[in-house]
Amino acid sequence: MSYDENNVFAKIINGDIPCKKIYEDAFAIAFEDINPKAPIHILVIPKGKFTDIADFGTNANAAEITGFWRAVSRISEEKNLKEKGFRVIANTGSDGGQEVPHFHVHILAGKPIGKMVQD
Ligand code: AMP
């Protein structure tokens, strides 16, 4: 899949549409999900143009990969998520339920998140 320059997260990175930003560094931006599924529902996206987690793992350089995952860890620390726990999800492709074709992870927290998948 080629990268869609007009996807909604590309527009957030470019500043073309607003977001409730909670973190930004050279490699990543994090903001609140517009349709939260838990009391804390944060999306973390790399600034680079990657369609999904497989594209990111294959084509991002080492600094981009390290920077992205460090950002996830920093957010978990800054939001005090480690004591009670949290879940990280990377929906990928159609069977994975991915809606936005720019790699992102969901951080869900603030209550017991429940079963990993539906039966
Ligand atoms: P996914 O199914 O993993 O691609 O999830 C995409 C997520 O992006 C969904 O949880 C949406 O609620 C969220 N979303 C879509 N547009 C926006 C937006 N403009 N600001 C914040 N979150 C958004």
XYZ file of N, CA and C and ligand atoms in Angstrom:
380
model
N 0.852 -1.192 0.000
C 0.000 0.000 0.000
C 0.891 1.246 0.000
N 0.649 2.151 -0.939
C 1.420 3.394 -0.928
C 0.812 4.359 0.093
N 1.639 5.268 0.551
C 1.227 6.195 1.601
C 0.260 7.245 1.043
N -0.862 7.435 1.718
C -1.872 8.431 1.333
C -1.542 9.762 2.020
N -1.063 10.709 1.235
C -0.634 12.003 1.790
C -1.794 12.778 2.423
N -3.031 12.402 2.087
C -4.193 13.142 2.588
C -4.863 12.476 3.782
N -4.218 11.450 4.365
C -4.869 10.809 5.510
C -4.905 11.770 6.696
N -5.842 11.511 7.597
C -6.123 12.479 8.664
C -4.916 12.698 9.580
N -4.101 11.681 9.789
C -2.949 11.882 10.685
C -1.843 12.677 9.985
N -1.726 12.547 8.669
C -0.795 13.412 7.928
C -1.213 14.869 8.098
N -2.521 15.120 8.079
C -3.011 16.490 8.235
C -2.748 17.008 9.648
N -2.812 16.119 10.641
C -2.485 16.534 12.019
C -0.998 16.866 12.114
N -0.137 16.031 11.538
C 1.310 16.302 11.567
C 1.604 17.646 10.901
N 0.937 17.917 9.786
C 1.178 19.162 9.055
C 0.533 20.378 9.718
N -0.299 20.150 10.715
C -0.987 21.247 11.377
C -2.214 21.725 10.621
N -2.656 20.940 9.646
C -3.827 21.347 8.860
C -5.136 21.129 9.600
N -5.163 20.163 10.526
C -6.336 20.004 11.383
C -5.845 19.897 12.821
N -6.678 20.342 13.775
C -6.239 20.381 15.175
C -6.299 19.012 15.836
N -5.611 18.907 16.956
C -5.727 17.715 17.787
C -5.484 18.140 19.224
N -5.892 17.283 20.148
C -5.595 17.523 21.568
C -4.248 16.872 21.859
N -3.193 17.631 21.582
C -1.831 17.090 21.645
C -1.385 16.921 23.095
N -0.801 15.779 23.377
C -0.287 15.574 24.734
C 1.219 15.349 24.756
N 1.824 15.152 23.581
C 3.271 14.905 23.545
C 3.762 15.144 22.125
N 4.973 15.701 22.016
C 5.613 15.812 20.698
C 7.118 15.864 20.892
N 7.839 15.153 20.051
C 9.294 15.307 19.974
C 9.691 15.186 18.504
N 10.968 14.986 18.229
C 11.446 14.974 16.849
C 10.873 13.812 16.050
N 10.446 12.747 16.728
C 10.054 11.526 16.035
C 8.566 11.202 16.096
N 7.874 11.740 17.069
C 6.499 11.282 17.314
C 5.614 12.415 17.827
N 4.319 12.224 17.593
C 3.290 13.088 18.172
C 2.267 12.173 18.832
N 1.753 12.597 19.975
C 0.677 11.853 20.630
C -0.463 12.809 20.937
N -1.687 12.297 20.760
C -2.869 13.128 20.993
C -4.026 12.239 21.411
N -5.054 12.874 21.946
C -6.222 12.120 22.411
C -7.031 11.608 21.225
N -7.499 10.362 21.334
C -8.387 9.820 20.297
C -9.714 10.581 20.338
N -10.225 10.913 19.160
C -11.451 11.700 19.061
C -12.683 10.890 19.500
N -12.561 9.575 19.510
C -13.663 8.678 19.880
C -13.150 7.684 20.921
N -12.914 8.166 22.156
C -12.194 7.339 23.141
C -12.935 6.082 23.537
N -12.177 4.996 23.655
C -12.721 3.698 24.054
C -12.364 3.353 25.499
N -11.713 4.263 26.189
C -11.320 4.075 27.584
C -11.116 5.472 28.173
N -11.084 5.594 29.518
C -10.878 6.924 30.117
C -9.620 7.612 29.593
N -8.580 6.835 29.357
C -7.370 7.357 28.708
C -7.230 6.624 27.383
N -7.269 7.355 26.280
C -7.119 6.757 24.943
C -6.259 7.712 24.118
N -5.005 7.337 24.026
C -3.997 8.181 23.374
C -3.542 7.489 22.095
N -3.384 8.265 21.039
C -2.788 7.774 19.797
C -1.369 8.309 19.698
N -0.435 7.427 19.391
C 0.953 7.844 19.181
C 1.305 7.537 17.739
N 1.800 8.537 17.027
C 2.127 8.363 15.606
C 3.555 8.829 15.352
N 4.269 8.127 14.466
C 5.567 8.652 14.045
C 5.372 9.829 13.105
N 6.361 10.713 13.048
C 6.261 11.845 12.113
C 6.546 11.413 10.677
N 7.254 10.307 10.512
C 7.558 9.807 9.168
C 6.335 9.188 8.516
N 6.436 9.021 7.194
C 5.308 8.544 6.384
C 5.354 7.021 6.269
N 4.679 6.346 7.206
C 4.615 4.885 7.224
C 3.156 4.465 7.330
N 2.782 3.484 6.509
C 1.362 3.125 6.447
C 0.902 2.293 7.636
N 1.785 1.419 8.134
C 1.369 0.517 9.220
C 2.608 -0.005 9.940
N 2.392 -0.869 10.934
C 3.505 -1.307 11.773
C 4.538 -2.102 10.973
N 4.076 -2.842 9.954
C 5.017 -3.626 9.158
C 5.874 -2.707 8.283
N 5.258 -1.719 7.675
C 6.003 -0.717 6.896
C 7.004 -0.013 7.804
N 6.553 0.361 9.004
C 7.432 1.072 9.938
C 8.638 0.214 10.313
N 8.392 -1.033 10.691
C 9.479 -1.914 11.112
C 10.456 -2.220 9.990
N 9.952 -2.241 8.755
C 10.803 -2.553 7.602
C 11.566 -1.328 7.102
N 10.893 -0.185 7.047
C 11.451 0.956 6.312
C 11.912 2.138 7.154
N 11.495 2.216 8.406
C 11.987 3.317 9.253
C 13.442 3.055 9.610
N 14.185 4.129 9.814
C 15.575 3.925 10.230
C 15.643 3.715 11.747
N 16.831 3.359 12.217
C 16.964 2.981 13.630
C 16.574 4.124 14.561
N 16.948 5.343 14.206
C 16.610 6.488 15.056
C 15.092 6.688 15.115
N 14.430 6.504 13.973
C 12.966 6.675 13.950
C 12.273 5.603 14.797
N 12.770 4.370 14.707
C 12.161 3.283 15.483
C 12.406 3.492 16.973
N 13.639 3.797 17.326
C 13.940 4.044 18.739
C 13.152 5.234 19.253
N 13.143 6.315 18.468
C 12.452 7.522 18.912
C 10.976 7.287 19.138
N 10.350 6.529 18.242
C 8.917 6.268 18.379
C 8.624 5.501 19.662
N 9.343 4.384 19.870
C 9.033 3.553 21.040
C 9.450 4.230 22.335
N 10.491 5.058 22.291
C 10.837 5.854 23.482
C 9.698 6.809 23.812
N 9.073 7.377 22.786
C 7.948 8.283 23.022
C 6.805 7.540 23.706
N 6.515 6.317 23.241
C 5.460 5.528 23.899
C 5.802 5.330 25.380
N 7.031 4.992 25.661
C 7.432 4.780 27.063
C 7.353 6.067 27.868
N 7.801 7.166 27.278
C 7.753 8.441 28.008
C 6.315 8.820 28.336
N 5.415 8.626 27.401
C 4.012 8.955 27.652
C 3.473 8.084 28.791
N 3.828 6.803 28.793
C 3.347 5.926 29.871
C 3.875 6.401 31.221
N 5.086 6.946 31.241
C 5.620 7.477 32.496
C 4.955 8.790 32.865
N 4.853 9.709 31.888
C 4.289 11.030 32.183
C 2.831 10.937 32.616
N 2.105 9.963 32.102
C 0.688 9.794 32.452
C 0.493 8.820 33.606
N 1.614 8.385 34.226
C 1.560 7.471 35.372
C 0.753 6.210 35.071
N 1.004 5.609 33.926
C 0.224 4.452 33.511
C 0.821 3.130 33.977
N 2.065 3.143 34.406
C 2.749 1.869 34.607
C 2.229 1.105 35.832
N 1.831 1.844 36.883
C 1.403 1.148 38.101
C 0.142 0.314 37.855
N -0.869 0.898 37.259
C -2.131 0.176 37.039
C -2.136 -0.606 35.730
N -1.278 -0.220 34.807
C -1.177 -0.931 33.544
C -1.938 -0.266 32.417
N -1.684 -0.756 31.238
C -2.302 -0.185 30.040
C -2.168 -1.186 28.906
N -2.854 -0.924 27.806
C -2.759 -1.782 26.618
C -2.337 -0.939 25.417
N -1.469 -1.523 24.606
C -1.045 -0.885 23.353
C -1.537 -1.748 22.197
N -2.212 -1.102 21.253
C -2.786 -1.807 20.097
C -2.304 -1.135 18.814
N -1.921 -1.959 17.839
C -1.583 -1.449 16.505
C -2.459 -2.181 15.490
N -3.620 -1.631 15.206
C -4.488 -2.219 14.182
C -3.783 -2.129 12.830
N -3.852 -3.213 12.075
C -3.072 -3.279 10.826
C -3.908 -3.903 9.715
N -4.122 -3.134 8.654
C -4.839 -3.647 7.493
C -6.314 -3.886 7.757
N -6.999 -4.463 6.773
C -8.451 -4.595 6.869
C -8.871 -5.596 7.938
N -8.237 -6.762 8.004
C -8.597 -7.717 9.055
C -8.242 -7.177 10.438
N -7.223 -6.342 10.518
C -6.834 -5.736 11.799
C -7.686 -4.550 12.192
N -8.590 -4.123 11.290
C -9.487 -3.015 11.621
C -8.844 -1.644 11.552
N -7.790 -1.502 10.759
C -7.124 -0.200 10.645
C -7.954 0.734 9.780
N -8.256 1.913 10.320
C -9.038 2.908 9.591
C -8.158 3.993 8.987
N -7.141 4.397 9.717
C -6.282 5.501 9.259
C -4.950 4.915 8.787
N -4.599 5.131 7.500
C -3.422 4.471 6.935
C -2.111 5.208 7.181
N -1.919 5.629 8.425
C -0.629 6.149 8.904
C -0.366 5.403 10.197
N 0.781 4.714 10.293
C 1.062 3.881 11.466
C 0.796 4.638 12.766
N 0.113 3.970 13.664
C -0.165 4.544 14.977
C -0.382 3.415 15.964
N -0.137 3.717 17.225
C -0.562 2.799 18.279
C -1.570 3.515 19.160
N -2.499 2.714 19.655
C -3.461 3.178 20.650
C -2.911 2.815 22.022
N -2.924 3.762 22.960
C -2.659 3.456 24.368
C -3.988 3.590 25.098
N -4.424 2.478 25.677
C -5.708 2.447 26.394
C -5.431 2.202 27.870
N -6.069 3.013 28.726
C -5.806 2.903 30.156
C -6.921 3.600 30.925
N -6.811 3.522 32.247
C -7.753 4.232 33.108
C -8.865 3.368 33.638
N -8.935 2.122 33.221
C -9.872 1.133 33.730
C -9.370 -0.229 33.242
N -9.876 -1.343 33.798
C -9.503 -2.639 33.217
C -9.981 -2.690 31.761
N -9.084 -2.955 30.859
C -9.393 -2.850 29.433
C -10.175 -4.067 28.931
N -10.166 -5.151 29.681
C -11.007 -6.287 29.304
C -10.291 -7.272 28.413
N -11.105 -8.123 27.787
C -10.540 -9.200 26.974
C -9.737 -8.642 25.807
N -8.710 -9.391 25.423
C -7.848 -8.910 24.344
C -8.590 -8.857 23.018
N -9.398 -9.902 22.746
C -10.212 -9.913 21.528
C -11.562 -10.524 21.857
N -12.531 -10.231 20.978
C -13.850 -10.857 21.119
C -13.751 -12.325 20.750
N -14.607 -13.166 21.357
C -14.657 -14.576 20.967
C -15.289 -14.710 19.588
P -7.496 2.595 13.641
O -8.756 1.813 13.488
O -6.456 1.851 14.447
O -6.962 3.101 12.318
O -7.863 3.826 14.542
C -7.959 5.133 14.091
C -8.372 5.979 15.269
O -8.205 7.339 14.921
C -9.804 5.791 15.738
O -9.804 5.340 17.097
C -10.423 7.185 15.576
O -11.311 7.498 16.615
C -9.195 8.073 15.597
N -9.324 9.349 14.913
C -9.773 9.556 13.659
N -9.706 10.879 13.351
C -9.177 11.496 14.432
C -8.847 12.848 14.746
N -9.048 13.840 13.866
N -8.333 13.128 15.955
C -8.136 12.131 16.852
N -8.407 10.839 16.621
C -8.935 10.519 15.432
